[in-house]
PDB file of C-alpha atoms in Angstrom:
ATOM      1  CA  UNK M 289     -31.385  22.243 -11.092  1.00  0.00           C
ATOM      2  CA  UNK M 290     -28.151  24.827 -10.547  1.00  0.00           C
ATOM      3  CA  UNK M 291     -24.589  23.626 -11.979  1.00  0.00           C
ATOM      4  CA  UNK M 292     -21.939  25.210  -9.260  1.00  0.00           C
ATOM      5  CA  UNK M 293     -18.435  25.221 -11.070  1.00  0.00           C
ATOM      6  CA  UNK M 294     -15.007  25.676  -9.189  1.00  0.00           C
ATOM      7  CA  UNK M 295     -11.680  25.361  -9.454  1.00  0.00           C
ATOM      8  CA  UNK M 296     -10.432  27.948 -12.458  1.00  0.00           C
ATOM      9  CA  UNK M 297      -7.818  30.269 -11.654  1.00  0.00           C
ATOM     10  CA  UNK M 298      -4.375  31.298 -13.048  1.00  0.00           C
ATOM     11  CA  UNK M 299      -1.054  28.608 -13.550  1.00  0.00           C
ATOM     12  CA  UNK M 300       2.044  28.389 -15.105  1.00  0.00           C
ATOM     13  CA  UNK M 301       2.601  26.194 -18.633  1.00  0.00           C
ATOM     14  CA  UNK M 302       3.339  22.861 -17.164  1.00  0.00           C
ATOM     15  CA  UNK M 303       1.419  23.261 -14.191  1.00  0.00           C
ATOM     16  CA  UNK M 304      -1.993  21.647 -13.104  1.00  0.00           C
ATOM     17  CA  UNK M 305      -5.766  22.536 -12.071  1.00  0.00           C
ATOM     18  CA  UNK M 306      -8.573  20.568 -11.219  1.00  0.00           C
ATOM     19  CA  UNK M 307     -12.066  21.506 -12.085  1.00  0.00           C
ATOM     20  CA  UNK M 308     -15.219  20.675 -10.119  1.00  0.00           C
ATOM     21  CA  UNK M 309     -18.517  20.914 -11.125  1.00  0.00           C
ATOM     22  CA  UNK M 310     -21.547  19.782  -8.809  1.00  0.00           C
ATOM     23  CA  UNK M 311     -25.430  19.631  -9.823  1.00  0.00           C
ATOM     24  CA  UNK M 312     -27.835  20.474  -7.381  1.00  0.00           C
ATOM     25  CA  UNK M 313     -32.329  20.697  -7.166  1.00  0.00           C
ATOM     26  CA  UNK M 314     -34.661  18.222  -8.470  1.00  0.00           C
ATOM     27  CA  UNK M 315     -32.869  15.936  -9.627  1.00  0.00           C
ATOM     28  CA  UNK M 316     -33.940  12.520 -10.167  1.00  0.00           C
ATOM     29  CA  UNK M 317     -30.835  11.147 -12.457  1.00  0.00           C
ATOM     30  CA  UNK M 318     -28.102  12.526 -14.473  1.00  0.00           C
ATOM     31  CA  UNK M 319     -26.938  11.300 -17.907  1.00  0.00           C
ATOM     32  CA  UNK M 320     -24.275  12.444 -19.186  1.00  0.00           C
ATOM     33  CA  UNK M 321     -21.717  15.201 -17.728  1.00  0.00           C
ATOM     34  CA  UNK M 322     -19.032  17.487 -19.572  1.00  0.00           C
ATOM     35  CA  UNK M 323     -16.611  19.985 -19.867  1.00  0.00           C
ATOM     36  CA  UNK M 324     -16.597  22.758 -22.700  1.00  0.00           C
ATOM     37  CA  UNK M 325     -14.528  25.488 -22.969  1.00  0.00           C
ATOM     38  CA  UNK M 326     -14.639  28.930 -24.770  1.00  0.00           C
ATOM     39  CA  UNK M 327     -11.469  30.929 -25.456  1.00  0.00           C
ATOM     40  CA  UNK M 328     -11.511  34.530 -26.232  1.00  0.00           C
ATOM     41  CA  UNK M 329     -12.860  34.951 -30.134  1.00  0.00           C
ATOM     42  CA  UNK M 330     -13.753  31.251 -30.291  1.00  0.00           C
ATOM     43  CA  UNK M 331     -16.242  29.056 -30.178  1.00  0.00           C
ATOM     44  CA  UNK M 332     -17.422  27.121 -27.375  1.00  0.00           C
ATOM     45  CA  UNK M 333     -15.949  23.576 -27.876  1.00  0.00           C
ATOM     46  CA  UNK M 334     -16.276  19.942 -26.288  1.00  0.00           C
ATOM     47  CA  UNK M 335     -13.408  19.382 -23.573  1.00  0.00           C
ATOM     48  CA  UNK M 336     -14.448  16.129 -22.573  1.00  0.00           C
ATOM     49  CA  UNK M 337     -17.968  14.099 -21.704  1.00  0.00           C
ATOM     50  CA  UNK M 338     -18.755  11.097 -19.352  1.00  0.00           C
ATOM     51  CA  UNK M 339     -21.734   8.716 -19.129  1.00  0.00           C
ATOM     52  CA  UNK M 340     -23.305   7.503 -16.455  1.00  0.00           C
ATOM     53  CA  UNK M 341     -21.110   4.170 -17.692  1.00  0.00           C
ATOM     54  CA  UNK M 342     -18.173   5.671 -17.464  1.00  0.00           C
ATOM     55  CA  UNK M 343     -17.619   5.881 -21.058  1.00  0.00           C
ATOM     56  CA  UNK M 344     -15.816   9.076 -21.769  1.00  0.00           C
ATOM     57  CA  UNK M 345     -15.208  11.329 -25.101  1.00  0.00           C
ATOM     58  CA  UNK M 346     -12.165  13.656 -25.006  1.00  0.00           C
ATOM     59  CA  UNK M 347     -11.176  16.453 -27.629  1.00  0.00           C
ATOM     60  CA  UNK M 348      -7.802  15.167 -29.601  1.00  0.00           C
ATOM     61  CA  UNK M 349      -6.218  18.429 -28.067  1.00  0.00           C
ATOM     62  CA  UNK M 350      -6.506  17.508 -24.756  1.00  0.00           C
ATOM     63  CA  UNK M 351      -5.996  13.649 -24.573  1.00  0.00           C
ATOM     64  CA  UNK M 352      -2.996  12.395 -22.509  1.00  0.00           C
ATOM     65  CA  UNK M 353      -3.642  15.691 -20.386  1.00  0.00           C
ATOM     66  CA  UNK M 354      -6.644  15.864 -19.226  1.00  0.00           C
ATOM     67  CA  UNK M 355      -8.938  12.882 -17.486  1.00  0.00           C
ATOM     68  CA  UNK M 356     -12.574  13.627 -16.879  1.00  0.00           C
ATOM     69  CA  UNK M 357     -14.499  11.681 -13.916  1.00  0.00           C
ATOM     70  CA  UNK M 358     -17.580  11.783 -12.237  1.00  0.00           C
ATOM     71  CA  UNK M 359     -19.108  10.927  -8.406  1.00  0.00           C
ATOM     72  CA  UNK M 360     -22.598   9.852  -9.067  1.00  0.00           C
ATOM     73  CA  UNK M 361     -23.427  10.434  -5.048  1.00  0.00           C
ATOM     74  CA  UNK M 362     -22.407  13.622  -4.977  1.00  0.00           C
ATOM     75  CA  UNK M 363     -23.870  14.703  -8.569  1.00  0.00           C
ATOM     76  CA  UNK M 364     -20.323  15.963  -9.325  1.00  0.00           C
ATOM     77  CA  UNK M 365     -17.856  15.481 -12.403  1.00  0.00           C
ATOM     78  CA  UNK M 366     -14.111  16.754 -12.475  1.00  0.00           C
ATOM     79  CA  UNK M 367     -11.402  17.647 -14.815  1.00  0.00           C
ATOM     80  CA  UNK M 368      -8.143  17.128 -14.006  1.00  0.00           C
ATOM     81  CA  UNK M 369      -5.807  19.278 -16.107  1.00  0.00           C
ATOM     82  CA  UNK M 370      -2.344  18.549 -16.332  1.00  0.00           C
ATOM     83  CA  UNK M 371       0.432  20.104 -18.609  1.00  0.00           C
ATOM     84  CA  UNK M 372      -1.365  22.748 -19.074  1.00  0.00           C
ATOM     85  CA  UNK M 373      -0.268  25.170 -21.918  1.00  0.00           C
ATOM     86  CA  UNK M 374      -0.969  28.619 -22.908  1.00  0.00           C
ATOM     87  CA  UNK M 375      -3.476  27.663 -25.642  1.00  0.00           C
ATOM     88  CA  UNK M 376      -5.925  26.001 -22.775  1.00  0.00           C
ATOM     89  CA  UNK M 377      -6.812  29.925 -21.435  1.00  0.00           C
ATOM     90  CA  UNK M 378     -10.667  29.141 -21.772  1.00  0.00           C
ATOM     91  CA  UNK M 379     -13.518  29.847 -19.565  1.00  0.00           C
ATOM     92  CA  UNK M 380     -14.555  26.129 -18.879  1.00  0.00           C
ATOM     93  CA  UNK M 381     -18.448  25.333 -18.212  1.00  0.00           C
ATOM     94  CA  UNK M 382     -19.768  22.783 -16.841  1.00  0.00           C
ATOM     95  CA  UNK M 383     -22.866  20.968 -18.632  1.00  0.00           C
ATOM     96  CA  UNK M 384     -25.176  17.802 -17.579  1.00  0.00           C
ATOM     97  CA  UNK M 385     -28.206  16.167 -19.059  1.00  0.00           C
ATOM     98  CA  UNK M 386     -30.611  15.999 -16.255  1.00  0.00           C
ATOM     99  CA  UNK M 387     -33.725  13.957 -15.260  1.00  0.00           C
ATOM    100  CA  UNK M 388     -35.598  16.343 -13.106  1.00  0.00           C
ATOM    101  CA  UNK M 389     -38.011  14.733 -10.578  1.00  0.00           C
ATOM    102  CA  UNK M 390     -40.732  16.075 -12.805  1.00  0.00           C
ATOM    103  CA  UNK M 391     -39.664  13.386 -15.263  1.00  0.00           C
ATOM    104  CA  UNK M 392     -38.526  16.135 -17.629  1.00  0.00           C
ATOM    105  CA  UNK M 393     -34.952  15.679 -19.319  1.00  0.00           C
ATOM    106  CA  UNK M 394     -33.041  18.928 -19.672  1.00  0.00           C
ATOM    107  CA  UNK M 395     -29.785  20.480 -20.484  1.00  0.00           C
ATOM    108  CA  UNK M 396     -28.207  22.675 -17.851  1.00  0.00           C
ATOM    109  CA  UNK M 397     -24.888  24.819 -17.804  1.00  0.00           C
ATOM    110  CA  UNK M 398     -22.705  25.855 -14.817  1.00  0.00           C
ATOM    111  CA  UNK M 399     -21.746  29.600 -14.873  1.00  0.00           C
ATOM    112  CA  UNK M 400     -18.039  28.909 -16.491  1.00  0.00           C
ATOM    113  CA  UNK M 401     -14.833  29.238 -14.413  1.00  0.00           C
ATOM    114  CA  UNK M 402     -12.023  30.805 -15.979  1.00  0.00           C
ATOM    115  CA  UNK M 403      -8.563  29.021 -16.771  1.00  0.00           C
ATOM    116  CA  UNK M 404      -5.377  31.115 -17.394  1.00  0.00           C
ATOM    117  CA  UNK M 405      -2.197  29.727 -18.473  1.00  0.00           C
ATOM    118  CA  UNK M 406       0.589  32.609 -18.597  1.00  0.00           C
ATOM    119  CA  UNK M 407       4.231  32.545 -17.423  1.00  0.00           C
TER     120      UNK M 407
END
């Protein structure tokens, strides 16, 4: 199973970005999908995750600015990031809890995409 993330880049404060992450490979089903981030010198933290039923869990620091969504037909999770701030600068990693075709659960990570918010 591979997770491929994209959509990062350099933006100015107040601008928007949309991250995407698609899972591929030996997938029978996917439970939760989510986004984490790690800023320089800091630990990786949860940004938001979403269950198959659409229930979301969102960090307080991004409430009202970021929206997580998923497209199960495409095994893809999105993170719409609005009103970006310099403190949102980090490497963003996607994560998925996947049931493989071998009927084993696994926790998989994407390669990370860099988001830089700077004027």
